[in-house]
mmCIF file of C-alpha atoms in Angstrom:
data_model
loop_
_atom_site.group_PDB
_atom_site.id
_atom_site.type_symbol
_atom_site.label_atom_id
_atom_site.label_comp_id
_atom_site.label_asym_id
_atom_site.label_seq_id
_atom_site.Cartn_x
_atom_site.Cartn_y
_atom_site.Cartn_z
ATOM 1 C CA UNK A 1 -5.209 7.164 24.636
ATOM 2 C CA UNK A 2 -2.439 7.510 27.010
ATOM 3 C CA UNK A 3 -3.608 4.526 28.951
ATOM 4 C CA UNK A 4 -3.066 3.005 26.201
ATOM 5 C CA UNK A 5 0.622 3.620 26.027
ATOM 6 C CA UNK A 6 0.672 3.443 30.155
ATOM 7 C CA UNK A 7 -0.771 -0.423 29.792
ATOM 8 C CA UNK A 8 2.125 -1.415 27.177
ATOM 9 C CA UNK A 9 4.865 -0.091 29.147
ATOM 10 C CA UNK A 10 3.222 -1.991 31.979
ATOM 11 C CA UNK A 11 3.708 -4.791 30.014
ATOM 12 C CA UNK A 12 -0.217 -5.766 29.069
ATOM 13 C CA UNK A 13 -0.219 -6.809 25.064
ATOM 14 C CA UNK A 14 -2.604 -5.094 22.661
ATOM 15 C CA UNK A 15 -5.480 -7.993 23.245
ATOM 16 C CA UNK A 16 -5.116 -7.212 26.909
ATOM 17 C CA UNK A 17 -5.306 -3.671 26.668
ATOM 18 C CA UNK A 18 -8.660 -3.877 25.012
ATOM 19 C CA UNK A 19 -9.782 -6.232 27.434
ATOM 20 C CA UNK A 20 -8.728 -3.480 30.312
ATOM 21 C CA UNK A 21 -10.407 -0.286 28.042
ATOM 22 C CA UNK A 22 -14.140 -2.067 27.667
ATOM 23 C CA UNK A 23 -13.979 -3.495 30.852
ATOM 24 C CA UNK A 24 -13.688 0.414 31.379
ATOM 25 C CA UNK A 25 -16.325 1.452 29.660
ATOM 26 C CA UNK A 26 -14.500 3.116 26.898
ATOM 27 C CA UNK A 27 -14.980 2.950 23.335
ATOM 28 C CA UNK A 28 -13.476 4.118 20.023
ATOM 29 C CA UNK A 29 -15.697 5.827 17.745
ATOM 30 C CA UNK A 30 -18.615 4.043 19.551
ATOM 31 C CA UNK A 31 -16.822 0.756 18.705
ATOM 32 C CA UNK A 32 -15.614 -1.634 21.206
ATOM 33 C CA UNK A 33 -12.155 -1.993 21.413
ATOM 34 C CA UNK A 34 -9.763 -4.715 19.719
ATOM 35 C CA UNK A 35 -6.219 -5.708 19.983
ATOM 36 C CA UNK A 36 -6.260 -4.473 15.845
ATOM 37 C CA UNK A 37 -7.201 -1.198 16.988
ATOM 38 C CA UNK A 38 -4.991 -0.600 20.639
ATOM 39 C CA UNK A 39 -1.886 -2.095 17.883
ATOM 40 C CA UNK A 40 -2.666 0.179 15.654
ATOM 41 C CA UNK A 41 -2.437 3.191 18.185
ATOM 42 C CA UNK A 42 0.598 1.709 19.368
ATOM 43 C CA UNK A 43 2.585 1.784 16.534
ATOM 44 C CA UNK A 44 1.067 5.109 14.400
ATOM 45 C CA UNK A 45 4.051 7.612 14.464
ATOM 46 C CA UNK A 46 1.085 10.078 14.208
ATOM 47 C CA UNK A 47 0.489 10.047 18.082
ATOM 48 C CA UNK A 48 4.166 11.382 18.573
ATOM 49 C CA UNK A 49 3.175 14.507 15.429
ATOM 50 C CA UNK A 50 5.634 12.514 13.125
ATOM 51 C CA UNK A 51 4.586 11.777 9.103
ATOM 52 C CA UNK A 52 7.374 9.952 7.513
ATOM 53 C CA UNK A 53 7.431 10.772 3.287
ATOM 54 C CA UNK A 54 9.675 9.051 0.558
ATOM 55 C CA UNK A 55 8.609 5.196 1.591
ATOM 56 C CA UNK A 56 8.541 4.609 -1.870
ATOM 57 C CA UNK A 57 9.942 5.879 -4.862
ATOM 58 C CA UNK A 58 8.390 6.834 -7.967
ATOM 59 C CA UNK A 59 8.776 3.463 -9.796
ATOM 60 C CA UNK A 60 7.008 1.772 -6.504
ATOM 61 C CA UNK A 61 9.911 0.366 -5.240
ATOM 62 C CA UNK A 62 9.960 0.309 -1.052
ATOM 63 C CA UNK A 63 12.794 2.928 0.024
ATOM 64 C CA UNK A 64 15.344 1.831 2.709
ATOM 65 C CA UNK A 65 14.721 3.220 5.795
ATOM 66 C CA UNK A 66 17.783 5.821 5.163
ATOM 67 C CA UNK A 67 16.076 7.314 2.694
ATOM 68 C CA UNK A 68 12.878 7.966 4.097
ATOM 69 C CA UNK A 69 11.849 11.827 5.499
ATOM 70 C CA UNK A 70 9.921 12.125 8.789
ATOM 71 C CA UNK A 71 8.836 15.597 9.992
ATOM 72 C CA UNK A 72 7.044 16.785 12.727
ATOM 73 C CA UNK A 73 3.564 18.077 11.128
ATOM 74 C CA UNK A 74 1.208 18.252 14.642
ATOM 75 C CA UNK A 75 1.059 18.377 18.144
ATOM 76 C CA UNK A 76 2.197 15.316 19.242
ATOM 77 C CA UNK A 77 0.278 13.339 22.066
ATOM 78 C CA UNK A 78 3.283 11.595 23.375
ATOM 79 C CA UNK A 79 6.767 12.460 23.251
ATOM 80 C CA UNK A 80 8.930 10.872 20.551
ATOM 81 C CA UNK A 81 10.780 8.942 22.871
ATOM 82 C CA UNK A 82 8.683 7.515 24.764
ATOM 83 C CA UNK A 83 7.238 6.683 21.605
ATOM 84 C CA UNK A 84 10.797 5.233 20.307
ATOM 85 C CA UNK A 85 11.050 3.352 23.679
ATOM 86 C CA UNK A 86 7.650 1.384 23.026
ATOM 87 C CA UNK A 87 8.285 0.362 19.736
ATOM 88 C CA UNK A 88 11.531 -1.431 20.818
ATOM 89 C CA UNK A 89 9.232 -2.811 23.435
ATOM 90 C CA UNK A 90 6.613 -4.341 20.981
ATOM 91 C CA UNK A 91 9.952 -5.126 18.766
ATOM 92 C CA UNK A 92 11.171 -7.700 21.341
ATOM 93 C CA UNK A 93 7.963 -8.976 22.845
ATOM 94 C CA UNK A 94 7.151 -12.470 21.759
ATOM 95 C CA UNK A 95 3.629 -12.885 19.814
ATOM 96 C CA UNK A 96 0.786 -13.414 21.764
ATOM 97 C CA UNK A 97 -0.627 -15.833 18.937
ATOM 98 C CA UNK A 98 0.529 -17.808 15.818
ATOM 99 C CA UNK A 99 -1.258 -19.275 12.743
ATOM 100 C CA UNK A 100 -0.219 -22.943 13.992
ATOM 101 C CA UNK A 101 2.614 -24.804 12.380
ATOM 102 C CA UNK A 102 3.951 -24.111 8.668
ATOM 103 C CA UNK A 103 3.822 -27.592 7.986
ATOM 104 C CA UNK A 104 0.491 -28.689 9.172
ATOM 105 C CA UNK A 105 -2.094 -29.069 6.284
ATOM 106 C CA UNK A 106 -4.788 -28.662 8.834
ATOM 107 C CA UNK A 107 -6.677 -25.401 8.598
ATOM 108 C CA UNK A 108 -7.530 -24.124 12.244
ATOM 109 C CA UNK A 109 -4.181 -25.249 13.832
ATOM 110 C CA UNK A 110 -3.097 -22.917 16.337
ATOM 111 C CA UNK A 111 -6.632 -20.992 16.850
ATOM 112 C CA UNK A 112 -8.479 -24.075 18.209
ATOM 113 C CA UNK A 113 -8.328 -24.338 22.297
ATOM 114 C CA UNK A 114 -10.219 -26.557 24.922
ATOM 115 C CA UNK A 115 -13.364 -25.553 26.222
ATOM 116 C CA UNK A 116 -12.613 -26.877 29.611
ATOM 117 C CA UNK A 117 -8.640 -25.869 30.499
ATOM 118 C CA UNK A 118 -8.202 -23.348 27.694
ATOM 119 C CA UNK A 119 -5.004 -25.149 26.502
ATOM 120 C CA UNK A 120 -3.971 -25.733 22.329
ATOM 121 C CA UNK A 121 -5.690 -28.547 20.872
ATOM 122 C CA UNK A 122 -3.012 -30.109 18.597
ATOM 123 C CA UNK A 123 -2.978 -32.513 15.584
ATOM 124 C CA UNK A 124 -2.607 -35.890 16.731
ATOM 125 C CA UNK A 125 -2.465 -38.856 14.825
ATOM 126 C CA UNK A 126 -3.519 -42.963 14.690
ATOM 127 C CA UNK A 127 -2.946 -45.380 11.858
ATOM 128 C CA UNK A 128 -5.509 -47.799 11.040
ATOM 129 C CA UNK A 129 -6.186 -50.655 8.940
ATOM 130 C CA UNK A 130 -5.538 -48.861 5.162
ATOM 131 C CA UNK A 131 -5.115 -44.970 6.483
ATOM 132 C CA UNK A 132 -3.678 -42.239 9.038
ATOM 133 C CA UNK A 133 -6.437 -40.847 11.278
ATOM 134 C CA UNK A 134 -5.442 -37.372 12.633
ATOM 135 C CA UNK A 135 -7.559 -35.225 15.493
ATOM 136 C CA UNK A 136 -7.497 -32.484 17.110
ATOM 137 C CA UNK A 137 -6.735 -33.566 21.078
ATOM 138 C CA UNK A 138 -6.468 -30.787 23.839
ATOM 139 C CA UNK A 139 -2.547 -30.362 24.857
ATOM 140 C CA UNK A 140 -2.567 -31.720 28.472
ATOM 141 C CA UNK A 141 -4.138 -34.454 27.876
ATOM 142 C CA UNK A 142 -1.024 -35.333 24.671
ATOM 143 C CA UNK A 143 1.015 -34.207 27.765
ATOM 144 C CA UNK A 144 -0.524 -36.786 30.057
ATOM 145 C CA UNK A 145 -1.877 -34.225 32.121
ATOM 146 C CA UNK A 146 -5.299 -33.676 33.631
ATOM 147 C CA UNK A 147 -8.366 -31.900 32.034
ATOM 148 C CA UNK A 148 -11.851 -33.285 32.202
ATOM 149 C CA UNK A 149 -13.007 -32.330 28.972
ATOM 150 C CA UNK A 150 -15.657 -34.949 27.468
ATOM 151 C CA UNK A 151 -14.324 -34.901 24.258
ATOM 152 C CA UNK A 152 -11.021 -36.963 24.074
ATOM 153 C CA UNK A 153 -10.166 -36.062 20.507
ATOM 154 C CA UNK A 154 -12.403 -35.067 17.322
ATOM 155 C CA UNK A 155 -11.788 -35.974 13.897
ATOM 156 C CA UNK A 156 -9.572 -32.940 12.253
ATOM 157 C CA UNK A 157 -11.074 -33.573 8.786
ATOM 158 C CA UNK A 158 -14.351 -33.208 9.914
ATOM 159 C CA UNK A 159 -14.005 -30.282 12.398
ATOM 160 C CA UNK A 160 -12.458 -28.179 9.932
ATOM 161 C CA UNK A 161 -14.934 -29.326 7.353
ATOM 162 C CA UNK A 162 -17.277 -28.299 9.761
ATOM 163 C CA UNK A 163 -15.806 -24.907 11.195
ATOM 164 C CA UNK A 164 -15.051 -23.796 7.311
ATOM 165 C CA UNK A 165 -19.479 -23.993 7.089
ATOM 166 C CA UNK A 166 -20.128 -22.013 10.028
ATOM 167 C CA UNK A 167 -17.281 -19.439 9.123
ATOM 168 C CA UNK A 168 -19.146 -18.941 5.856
ATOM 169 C CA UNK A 169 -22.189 -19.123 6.995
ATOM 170 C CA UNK A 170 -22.319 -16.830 10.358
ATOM 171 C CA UNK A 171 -19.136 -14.409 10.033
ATOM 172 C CA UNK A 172 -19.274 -13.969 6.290
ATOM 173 C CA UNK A 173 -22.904 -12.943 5.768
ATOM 174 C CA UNK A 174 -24.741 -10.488 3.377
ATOM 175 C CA UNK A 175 -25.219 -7.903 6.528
ATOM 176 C CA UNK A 176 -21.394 -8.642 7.377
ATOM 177 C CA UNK A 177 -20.154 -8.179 4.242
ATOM 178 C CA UNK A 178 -22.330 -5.122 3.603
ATOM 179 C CA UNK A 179 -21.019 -3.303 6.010
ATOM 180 C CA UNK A 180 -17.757 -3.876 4.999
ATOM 181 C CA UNK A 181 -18.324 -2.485 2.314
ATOM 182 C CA UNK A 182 -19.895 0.369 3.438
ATOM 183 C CA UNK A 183 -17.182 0.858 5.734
ATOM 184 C CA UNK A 184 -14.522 1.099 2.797
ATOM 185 C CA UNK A 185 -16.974 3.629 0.809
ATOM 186 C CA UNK A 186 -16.115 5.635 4.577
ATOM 187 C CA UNK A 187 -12.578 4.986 4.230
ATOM 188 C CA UNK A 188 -12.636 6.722 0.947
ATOM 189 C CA UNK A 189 -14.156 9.944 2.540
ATOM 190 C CA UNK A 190 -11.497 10.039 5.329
ATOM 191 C CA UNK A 191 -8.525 9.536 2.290
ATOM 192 C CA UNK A 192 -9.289 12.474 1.227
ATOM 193 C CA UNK A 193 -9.209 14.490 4.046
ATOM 194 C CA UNK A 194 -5.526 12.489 4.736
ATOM 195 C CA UNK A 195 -4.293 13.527 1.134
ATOM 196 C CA UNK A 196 -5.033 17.462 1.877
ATOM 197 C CA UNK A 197 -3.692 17.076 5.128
ATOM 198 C CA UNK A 198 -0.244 15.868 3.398
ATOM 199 C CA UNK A 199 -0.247 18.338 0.976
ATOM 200 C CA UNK A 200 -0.621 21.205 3.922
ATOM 201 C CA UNK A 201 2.715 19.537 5.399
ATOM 202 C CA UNK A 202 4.618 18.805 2.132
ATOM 203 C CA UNK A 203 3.804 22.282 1.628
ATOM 204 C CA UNK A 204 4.839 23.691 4.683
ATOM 205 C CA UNK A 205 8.050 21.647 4.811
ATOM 206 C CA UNK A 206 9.158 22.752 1.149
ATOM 207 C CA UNK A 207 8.433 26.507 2.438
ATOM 208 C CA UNK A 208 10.672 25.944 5.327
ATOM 209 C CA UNK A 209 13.329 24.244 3.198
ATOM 210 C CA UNK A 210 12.985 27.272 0.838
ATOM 211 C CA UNK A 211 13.526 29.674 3.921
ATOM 212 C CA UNK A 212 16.297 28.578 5.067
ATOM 213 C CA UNK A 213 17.838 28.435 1.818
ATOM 214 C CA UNK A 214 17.370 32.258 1.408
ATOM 215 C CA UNK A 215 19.077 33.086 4.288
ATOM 216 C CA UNK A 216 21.997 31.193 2.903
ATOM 217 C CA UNK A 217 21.994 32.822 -0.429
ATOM 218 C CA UNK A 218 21.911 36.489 2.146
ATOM 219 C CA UNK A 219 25.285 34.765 3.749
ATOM 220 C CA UNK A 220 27.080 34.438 0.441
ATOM 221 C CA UNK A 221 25.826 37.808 -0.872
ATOM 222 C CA UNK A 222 26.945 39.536 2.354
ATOM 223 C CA UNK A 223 29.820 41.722 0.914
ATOM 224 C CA UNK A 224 31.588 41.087 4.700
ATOM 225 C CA UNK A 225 30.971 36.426 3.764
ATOM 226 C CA UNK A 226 30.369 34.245 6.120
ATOM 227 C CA UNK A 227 33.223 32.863 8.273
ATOM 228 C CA UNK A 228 33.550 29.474 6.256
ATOM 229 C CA UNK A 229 31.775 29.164 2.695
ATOM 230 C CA UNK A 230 32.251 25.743 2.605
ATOM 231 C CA UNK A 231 29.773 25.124 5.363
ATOM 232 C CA UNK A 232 26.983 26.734 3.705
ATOM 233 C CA UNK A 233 27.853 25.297 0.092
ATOM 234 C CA UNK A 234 26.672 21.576 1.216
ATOM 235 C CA UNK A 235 24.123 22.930 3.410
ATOM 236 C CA UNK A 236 22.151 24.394 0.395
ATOM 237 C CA UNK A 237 22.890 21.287 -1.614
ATOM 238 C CA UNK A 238 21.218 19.080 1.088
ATOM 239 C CA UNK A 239 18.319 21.615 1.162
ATOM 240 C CA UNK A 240 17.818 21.300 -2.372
ATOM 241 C CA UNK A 241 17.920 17.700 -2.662
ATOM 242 C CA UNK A 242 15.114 17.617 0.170
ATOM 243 C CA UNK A 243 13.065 20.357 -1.923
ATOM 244 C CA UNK A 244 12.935 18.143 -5.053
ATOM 245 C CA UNK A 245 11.735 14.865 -2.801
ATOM 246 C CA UNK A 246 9.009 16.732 -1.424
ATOM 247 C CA UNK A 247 8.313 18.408 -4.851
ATOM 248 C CA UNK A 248 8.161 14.626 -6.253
ATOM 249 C CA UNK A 249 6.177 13.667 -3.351
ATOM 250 C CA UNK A 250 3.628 16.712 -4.141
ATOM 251 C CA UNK A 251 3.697 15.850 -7.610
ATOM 252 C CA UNK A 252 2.455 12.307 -6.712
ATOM 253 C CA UNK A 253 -0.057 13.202 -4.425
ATOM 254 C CA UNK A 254 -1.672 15.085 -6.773
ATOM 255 C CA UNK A 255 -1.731 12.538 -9.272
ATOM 256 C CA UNK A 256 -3.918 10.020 -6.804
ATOM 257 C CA UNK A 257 -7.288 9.596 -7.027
ATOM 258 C CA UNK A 258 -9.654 8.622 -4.435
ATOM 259 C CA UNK A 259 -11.163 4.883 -4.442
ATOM 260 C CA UNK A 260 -14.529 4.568 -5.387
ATOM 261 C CA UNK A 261 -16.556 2.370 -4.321
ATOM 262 C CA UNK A 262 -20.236 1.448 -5.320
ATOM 263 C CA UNK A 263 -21.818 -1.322 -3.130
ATOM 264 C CA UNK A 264 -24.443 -3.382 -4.958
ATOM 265 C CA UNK A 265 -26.158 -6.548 -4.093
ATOM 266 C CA UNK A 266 -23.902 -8.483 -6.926
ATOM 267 C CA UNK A 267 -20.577 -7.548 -4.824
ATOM 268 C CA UNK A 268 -22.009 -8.585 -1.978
ATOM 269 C CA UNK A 269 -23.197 -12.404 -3.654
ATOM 270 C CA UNK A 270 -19.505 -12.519 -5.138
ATOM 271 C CA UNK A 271 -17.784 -11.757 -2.114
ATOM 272 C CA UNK A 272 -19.648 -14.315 0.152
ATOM 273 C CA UNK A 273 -18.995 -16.964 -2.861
ATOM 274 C CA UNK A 274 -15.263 -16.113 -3.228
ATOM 275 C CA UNK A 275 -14.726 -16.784 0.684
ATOM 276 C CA UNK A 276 -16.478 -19.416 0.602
ATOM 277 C CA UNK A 277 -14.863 -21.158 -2.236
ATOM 278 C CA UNK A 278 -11.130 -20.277 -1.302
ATOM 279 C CA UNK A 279 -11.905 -22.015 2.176
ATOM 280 C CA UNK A 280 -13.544 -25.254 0.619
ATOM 281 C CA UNK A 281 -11.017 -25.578 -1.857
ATOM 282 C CA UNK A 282 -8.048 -25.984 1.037
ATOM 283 C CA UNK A 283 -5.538 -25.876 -1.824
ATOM 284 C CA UNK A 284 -3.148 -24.346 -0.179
ATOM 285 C CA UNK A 285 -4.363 -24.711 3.708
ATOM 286 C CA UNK A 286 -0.848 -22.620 5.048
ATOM 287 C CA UNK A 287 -2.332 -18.875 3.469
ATOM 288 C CA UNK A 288 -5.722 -20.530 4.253
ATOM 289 C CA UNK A 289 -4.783 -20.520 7.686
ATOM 290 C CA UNK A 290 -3.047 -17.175 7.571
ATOM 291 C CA UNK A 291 -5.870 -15.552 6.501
ATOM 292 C CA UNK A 292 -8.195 -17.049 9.286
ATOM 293 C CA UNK A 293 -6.074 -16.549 11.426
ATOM 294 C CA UNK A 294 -5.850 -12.753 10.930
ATOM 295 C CA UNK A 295 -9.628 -12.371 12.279
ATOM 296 C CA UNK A 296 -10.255 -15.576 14.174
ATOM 297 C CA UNK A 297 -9.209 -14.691 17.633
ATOM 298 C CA UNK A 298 -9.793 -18.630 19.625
ATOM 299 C CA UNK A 299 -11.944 -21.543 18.489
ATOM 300 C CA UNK A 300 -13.315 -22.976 22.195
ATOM 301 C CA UNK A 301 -14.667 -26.466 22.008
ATOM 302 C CA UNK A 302 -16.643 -26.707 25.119
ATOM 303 C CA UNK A 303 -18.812 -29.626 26.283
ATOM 304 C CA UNK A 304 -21.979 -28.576 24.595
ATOM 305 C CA UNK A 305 -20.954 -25.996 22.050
ATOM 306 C CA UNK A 306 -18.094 -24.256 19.415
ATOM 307 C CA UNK A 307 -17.523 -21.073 20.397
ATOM 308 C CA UNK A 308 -15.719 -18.980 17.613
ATOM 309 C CA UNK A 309 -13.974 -14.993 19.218
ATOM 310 C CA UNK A 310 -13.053 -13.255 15.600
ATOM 311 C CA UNK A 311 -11.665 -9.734 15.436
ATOM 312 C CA UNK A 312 -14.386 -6.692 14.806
ATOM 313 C CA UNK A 313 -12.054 -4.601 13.608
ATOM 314 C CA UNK A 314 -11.529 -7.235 10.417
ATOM 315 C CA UNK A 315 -14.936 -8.716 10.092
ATOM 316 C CA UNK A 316 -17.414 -5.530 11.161
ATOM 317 C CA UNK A 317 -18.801 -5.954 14.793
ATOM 318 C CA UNK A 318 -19.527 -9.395 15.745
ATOM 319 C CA UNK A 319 -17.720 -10.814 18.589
ATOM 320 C CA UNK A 320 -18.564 -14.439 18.727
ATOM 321 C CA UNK A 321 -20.427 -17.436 17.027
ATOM 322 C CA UNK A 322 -22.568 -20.001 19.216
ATOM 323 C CA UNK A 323 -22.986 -23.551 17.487
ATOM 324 C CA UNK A 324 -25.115 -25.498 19.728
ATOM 325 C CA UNK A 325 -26.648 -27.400 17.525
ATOM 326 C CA UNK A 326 -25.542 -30.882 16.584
ATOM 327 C CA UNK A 327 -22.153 -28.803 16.876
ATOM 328 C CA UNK A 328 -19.672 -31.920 17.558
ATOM 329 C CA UNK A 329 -19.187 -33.831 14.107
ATOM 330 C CA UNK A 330 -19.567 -37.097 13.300
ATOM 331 C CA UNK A 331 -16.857 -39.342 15.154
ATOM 332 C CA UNK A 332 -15.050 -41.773 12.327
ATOM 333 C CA UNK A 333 -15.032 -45.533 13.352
ATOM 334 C CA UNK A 334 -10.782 -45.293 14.670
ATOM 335 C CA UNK A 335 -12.053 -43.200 17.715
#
């Protein structure tokens, strides 16, 4: 893990870093490593023994930042500044990858890149007789610079029409899906581990809280008084108020309940449909995009194939889709 921090002050971003750790040979839990995961790592407060408390109140409202409670409840594995110091790091780095423009209505803008120089392929655009053609059309060649692809432009309708069946059809799949699945009933296991492991430091912060406050109460009971009671007087107030957040924060815990999940083949059939049918639909192609974007790493158009990188982490353990296969659709007649 500490390479991990070592990389980012370096100034490698999270996809790099991943690149670097299974180049290594590393792994996390037996998984290869993703920029989801090294991010992750990067910006848990865990790794520096902090758990912050009070994000939200009791009506579900998010807290301001000024009202939240972090303690120290473990050993830390970095130091909380260095810690502090990466986060404004990550804070003022640029992103390594957007979801295309806000305006396009195209759904793989921004994740689709030439096979050949590895630039964007952009939306382009040519009017015809009775209509507005619009392609996708690799970046340095727009620019008027050189790159030998084959493939001057493709039809955008079509590729998308195109990439939105193979996304359905190869990523989300009955043994994908499964696993996801069987991957949240795991996530339920490990909550509940997480909720004791709150209540130990809610617990143990209260008690501490609770101390302190009965060494105060020995200060004003001292017949000889402390040097200045109006110290101690706010101190115990501020104590108290603390005592009743955590006790509200105890009381909530207690009143979660761990998700439970039962997989059966019906969830799996109405999970591959309900992908399926909010891509098709393309009703509102920005979120669309979003969404795809979130696990679709690079679409490659190379001479003789589509080559789609998605995120593991999001979408189980695949790493790639091949299309070889009459891969290239149909050209319209304004190409």
């Amino acid at each position: 893990m500490e390479d991990i921090f070592r990389y980012r002050e370096e100034g490698l971003g999270a996809k790099s870093i991943a690149m670097k750790l299974n180049d290594a040979g590393t792994t996390n839990r037996g998984k290869r490593w993703n920029k989801t995961m090294v991010y992750s790592i990067l910006k848990s407060e865990k790794v520096a023994g902090l758990i912050t408390f009070n994000r939200k109140a009791h009506n579900g409202t998010k807290n301001t930042p000024d009202q939240w409670i972090t303690v120290e409840s473990h050993e830390p594995i970095i130091s909380r500044d260095r810690f502090e110091r990466i986060q404004q790091i990550i804070e003022t780095a640029s992103p390594v990858k957007g979801s295309g423009s806000a305006k396009s209505t195209r759904l793989f803008t921004g994740m689709v890149r030439c096979g050949r120089c590895k630039e964007n392929m952009v939306i382009t655009s040519a009017t015809g007789r009775s209509a507005t053609y619009y392609y996708y059309e690799c970046q340095n060649r727009v620019n008027g610079r050189s790159c030998d692809t084959k493939h001057k432009r493709i039809s955008a309708g079509a590729l998308d029409d195109y990439l939105v069946e193979t996304v359905s059809s190869r990523i989300f799949t009955r043994e994908n899906l499964t696993q996801l699945i069987l991957d949240i009933n795991d996530l339920a296991g490990n909550w509940v581990k997480e909720n004791r492991r709150k209540r130990r430091v809610l617990l143990h912060e209260t008690e501490k809280l609770r101390q302190k406050n009965r060494r105060l109460y020995e200060l004003l009971e001292d017949p000889e008084g402390p040097a200045n009671l109006g110290d101690l007087i706010p101190r115990l107030r501020e104590n108290n108020d603390k005592i009743k957040v955590l006790e509200k924060d105890l009381e909530s815990l207690a009143q979660e309940k761990a998700p439970d999940f039962e997989i059966n083949d019906e969830m799996v059939d109405e999970m591959s449909v309900f992908f399926a049918d909010m891509m098709k639909s393309q009703n509102h192609p920005r979120k669309i995009r979003q969404f795809l974007s979130s696990f679709i790493e690079e679409i490659l158009i190379c001479d003789d194939e589509i080559r789609i990188t998605y995120d593991p982490a999001v979408i189980i353990d695949s790493t790639a889709v091949h299309s070889r296969k009459k891969w290239l659709p149909e050209l319209d007649s304004n190409q």
